CSV table of C-alpha atoms in Angstrom, one decimal:
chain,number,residue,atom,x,y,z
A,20,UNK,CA,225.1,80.4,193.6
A,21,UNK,CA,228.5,82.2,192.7
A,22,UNK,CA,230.6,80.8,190.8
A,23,UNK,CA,233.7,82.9,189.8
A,24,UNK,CA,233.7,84.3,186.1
A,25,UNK,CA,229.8,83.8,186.0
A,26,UNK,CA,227.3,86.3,185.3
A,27,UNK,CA,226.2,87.9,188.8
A,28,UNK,CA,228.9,86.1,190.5
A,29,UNK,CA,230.2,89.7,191.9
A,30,UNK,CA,233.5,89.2,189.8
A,31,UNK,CA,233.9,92.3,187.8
A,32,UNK,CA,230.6,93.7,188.3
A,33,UNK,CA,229.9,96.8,189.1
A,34,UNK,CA,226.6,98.4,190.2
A,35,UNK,CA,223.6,96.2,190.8
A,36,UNK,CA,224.3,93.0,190.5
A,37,UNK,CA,225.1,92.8,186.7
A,38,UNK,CA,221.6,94.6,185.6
A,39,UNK,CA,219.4,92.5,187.7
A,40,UNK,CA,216.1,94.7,189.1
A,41,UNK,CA,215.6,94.7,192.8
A,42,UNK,CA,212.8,91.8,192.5
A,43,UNK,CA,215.1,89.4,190.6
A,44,UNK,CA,217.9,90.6,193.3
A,45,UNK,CA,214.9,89.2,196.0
A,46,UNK,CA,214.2,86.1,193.9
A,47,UNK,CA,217.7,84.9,193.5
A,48,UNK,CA,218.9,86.0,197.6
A,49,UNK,CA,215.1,84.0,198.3
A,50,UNK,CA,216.6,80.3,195.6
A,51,UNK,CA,219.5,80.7,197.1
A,52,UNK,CA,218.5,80.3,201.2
A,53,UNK,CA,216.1,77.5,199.9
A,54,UNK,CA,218.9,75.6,198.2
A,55,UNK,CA,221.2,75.9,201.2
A,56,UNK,CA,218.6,74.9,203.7
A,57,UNK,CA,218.9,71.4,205.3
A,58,UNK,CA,215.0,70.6,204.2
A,59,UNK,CA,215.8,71.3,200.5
A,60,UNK,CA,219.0,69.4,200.0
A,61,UNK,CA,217.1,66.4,201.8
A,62,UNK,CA,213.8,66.4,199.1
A,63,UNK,CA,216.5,66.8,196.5
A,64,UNK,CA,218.7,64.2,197.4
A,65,UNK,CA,215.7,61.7,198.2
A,66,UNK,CA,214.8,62.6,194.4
A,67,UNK,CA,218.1,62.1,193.0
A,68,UNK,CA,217.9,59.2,194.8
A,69,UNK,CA,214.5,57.7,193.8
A,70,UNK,CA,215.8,58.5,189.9
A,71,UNK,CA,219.0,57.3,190.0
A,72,UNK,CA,217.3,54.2,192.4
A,73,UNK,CA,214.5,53.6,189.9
A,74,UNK,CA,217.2,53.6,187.0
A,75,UNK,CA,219.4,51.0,188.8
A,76,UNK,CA,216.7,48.5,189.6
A,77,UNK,CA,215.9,48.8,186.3
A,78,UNK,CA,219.3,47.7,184.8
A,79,UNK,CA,219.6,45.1,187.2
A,80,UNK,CA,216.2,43.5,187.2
A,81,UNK,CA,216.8,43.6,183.1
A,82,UNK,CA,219.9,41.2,183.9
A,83,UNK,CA,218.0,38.6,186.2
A,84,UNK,CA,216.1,36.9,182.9
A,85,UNK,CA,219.1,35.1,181.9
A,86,UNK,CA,217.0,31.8,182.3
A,87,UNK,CA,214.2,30.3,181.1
A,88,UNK,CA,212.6,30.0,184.8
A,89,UNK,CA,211.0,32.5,186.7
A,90,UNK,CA,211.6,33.9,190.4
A,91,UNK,CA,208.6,31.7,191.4
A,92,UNK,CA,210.7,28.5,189.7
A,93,UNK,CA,207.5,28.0,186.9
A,94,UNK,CA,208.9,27.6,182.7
A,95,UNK,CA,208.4,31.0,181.3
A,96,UNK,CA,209.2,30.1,177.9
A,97,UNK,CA,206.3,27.2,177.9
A,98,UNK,CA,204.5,31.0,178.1
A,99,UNK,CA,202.8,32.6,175.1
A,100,UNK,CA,205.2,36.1,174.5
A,101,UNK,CA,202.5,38.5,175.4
A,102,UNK,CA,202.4,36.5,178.9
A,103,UNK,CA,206.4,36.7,179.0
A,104,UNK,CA,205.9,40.3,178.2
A,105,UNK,CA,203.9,40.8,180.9
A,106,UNK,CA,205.4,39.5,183.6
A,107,UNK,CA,208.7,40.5,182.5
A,108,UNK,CA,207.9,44.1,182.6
A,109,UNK,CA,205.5,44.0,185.9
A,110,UNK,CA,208.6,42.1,187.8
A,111,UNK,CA,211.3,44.7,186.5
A,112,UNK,CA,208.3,47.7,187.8
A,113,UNK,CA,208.2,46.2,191.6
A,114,UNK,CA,212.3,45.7,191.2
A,115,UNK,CA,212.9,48.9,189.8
A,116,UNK,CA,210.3,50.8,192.4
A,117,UNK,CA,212.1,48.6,195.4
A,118,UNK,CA,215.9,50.4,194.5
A,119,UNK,CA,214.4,53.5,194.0
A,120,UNK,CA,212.5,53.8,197.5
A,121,UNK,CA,215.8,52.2,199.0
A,122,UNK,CA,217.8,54.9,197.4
A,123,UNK,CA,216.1,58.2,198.6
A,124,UNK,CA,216.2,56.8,201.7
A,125,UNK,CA,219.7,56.9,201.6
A,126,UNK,CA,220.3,59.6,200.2
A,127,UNK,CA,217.8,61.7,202.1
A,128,UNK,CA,219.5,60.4,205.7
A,129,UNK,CA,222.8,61.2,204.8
A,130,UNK,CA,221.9,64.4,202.9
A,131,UNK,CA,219.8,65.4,205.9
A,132,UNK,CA,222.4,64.7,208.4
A,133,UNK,CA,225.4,65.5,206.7
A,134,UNK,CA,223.6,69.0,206.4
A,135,UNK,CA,222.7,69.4,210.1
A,136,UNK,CA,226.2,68.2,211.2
A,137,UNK,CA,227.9,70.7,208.8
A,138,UNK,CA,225.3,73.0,210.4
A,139,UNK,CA,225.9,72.2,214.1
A,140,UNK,CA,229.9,72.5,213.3
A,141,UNK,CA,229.8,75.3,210.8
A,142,UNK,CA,232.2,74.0,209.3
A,143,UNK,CA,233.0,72.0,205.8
A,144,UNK,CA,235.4,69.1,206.1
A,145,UNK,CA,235.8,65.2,205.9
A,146,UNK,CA,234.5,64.8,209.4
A,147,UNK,CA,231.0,65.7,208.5
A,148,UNK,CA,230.8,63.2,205.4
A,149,UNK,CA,232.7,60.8,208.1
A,150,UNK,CA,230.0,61.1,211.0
A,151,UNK,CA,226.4,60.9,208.8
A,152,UNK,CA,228.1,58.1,207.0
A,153,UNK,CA,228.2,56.3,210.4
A,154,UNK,CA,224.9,58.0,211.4
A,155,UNK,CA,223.0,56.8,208.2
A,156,UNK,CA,224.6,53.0,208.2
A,157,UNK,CA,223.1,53.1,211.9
A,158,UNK,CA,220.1,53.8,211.1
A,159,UNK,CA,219.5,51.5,208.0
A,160,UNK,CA,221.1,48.7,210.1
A,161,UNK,CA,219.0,49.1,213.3
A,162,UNK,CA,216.5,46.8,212.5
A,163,UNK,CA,218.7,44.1,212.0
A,164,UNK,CA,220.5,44.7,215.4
A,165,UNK,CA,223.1,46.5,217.0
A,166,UNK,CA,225.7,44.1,215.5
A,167,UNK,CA,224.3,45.1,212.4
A,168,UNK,CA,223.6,48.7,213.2
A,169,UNK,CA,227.7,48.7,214.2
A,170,UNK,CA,228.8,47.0,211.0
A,171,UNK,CA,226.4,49.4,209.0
A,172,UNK,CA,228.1,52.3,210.7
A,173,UNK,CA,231.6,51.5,210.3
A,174,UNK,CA,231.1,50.7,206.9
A,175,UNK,CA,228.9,53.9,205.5
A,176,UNK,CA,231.1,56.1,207.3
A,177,UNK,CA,234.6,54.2,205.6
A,178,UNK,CA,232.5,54.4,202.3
A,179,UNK,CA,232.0,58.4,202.7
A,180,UNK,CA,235.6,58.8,203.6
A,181,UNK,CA,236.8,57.3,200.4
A,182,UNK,CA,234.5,59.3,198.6
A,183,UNK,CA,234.6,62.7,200.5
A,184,UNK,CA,238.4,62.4,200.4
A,185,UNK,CA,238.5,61.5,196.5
A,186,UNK,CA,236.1,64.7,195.7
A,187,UNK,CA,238.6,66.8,198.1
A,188,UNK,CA,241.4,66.3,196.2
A,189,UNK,CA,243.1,69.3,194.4
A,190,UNK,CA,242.7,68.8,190.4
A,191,UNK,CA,245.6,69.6,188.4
């Protein structure tokens, strides 16, 4: 990518491409068409997603032991600590595995669409954020219904504006 002011960003270079040899000129032109292409931002996103899920589920599952009974309603401190242990950390591993897999989703559907949208368009605006909001809240609503599918809509795509719309604005 090119960022102004950076090495090999074109800015006050002259020649070849700041002393880069025609194979790292290849190499970079070949990154940089794999990290614009629809399929890459998807994976990464559904990554991102899967780690910052994972992370989440963590945190929260940590917070559920704030009694002394168990999802399944049975004493867990009449339990010997290594049992406590054990069960504490195998709930918080299904918990945390359960955001994460709900996150890439996510984020691989609206990274996906967004991208083909912004594709289709060629352009780069609020509209595009707007419409695979609506696209992805669909989706992850459809089983539930098309009330639900509706509501999800509406809502994902209200969510993205806010956020599309927040990044947008000019920094002073």
């Amino acid at each position: 990518m090119s960022f102004p002011g950076m090495p090999g960003s074109g800015v006050g270079v002259t020649g070849d491409a700041a002393g880069m040899s025609n194979q790292e000129q290849a190499m970079v032109k070949t990154m940089q068409a794999a990290m614009e292409s629809c399929a890459a931002k998807t994976v990464m996103s559904g990554g991102a997603g899967f780690v910052l899920g994972g992370a989440f589920g963590l945190f929260m599952s940590s917070m559920s032991y704030d009694t002394p009974l168990s999802a399944q309603g049975q004493q867990l401190t009449d339990l010997p600590i290594r049992e406590q242990l054990r069960r504490g950390f195998k709930d918080m591993g299904v918990r945390s595995y359960s955001s994460a897999k709900n996150f890439a989703l996510v984020g691989a559907i609206f990274a996906g669409t967004e991208c083909c949208i912004e594709g289709y368009r060629a352009r780069n605006d609020l509209k595009n954020g707007i419409a695979a909001g609506c696209i992805t809240g669909g989706i992850l609503g459809a089983k539930a219904g098309p009330q639900a599918a509706g509501v999800g809509c509406v809502g994902f795509a209200a969510f993205s504006a806010a956020i599309d719309y927040y990044m947008r604005m000019p920094s002073d």
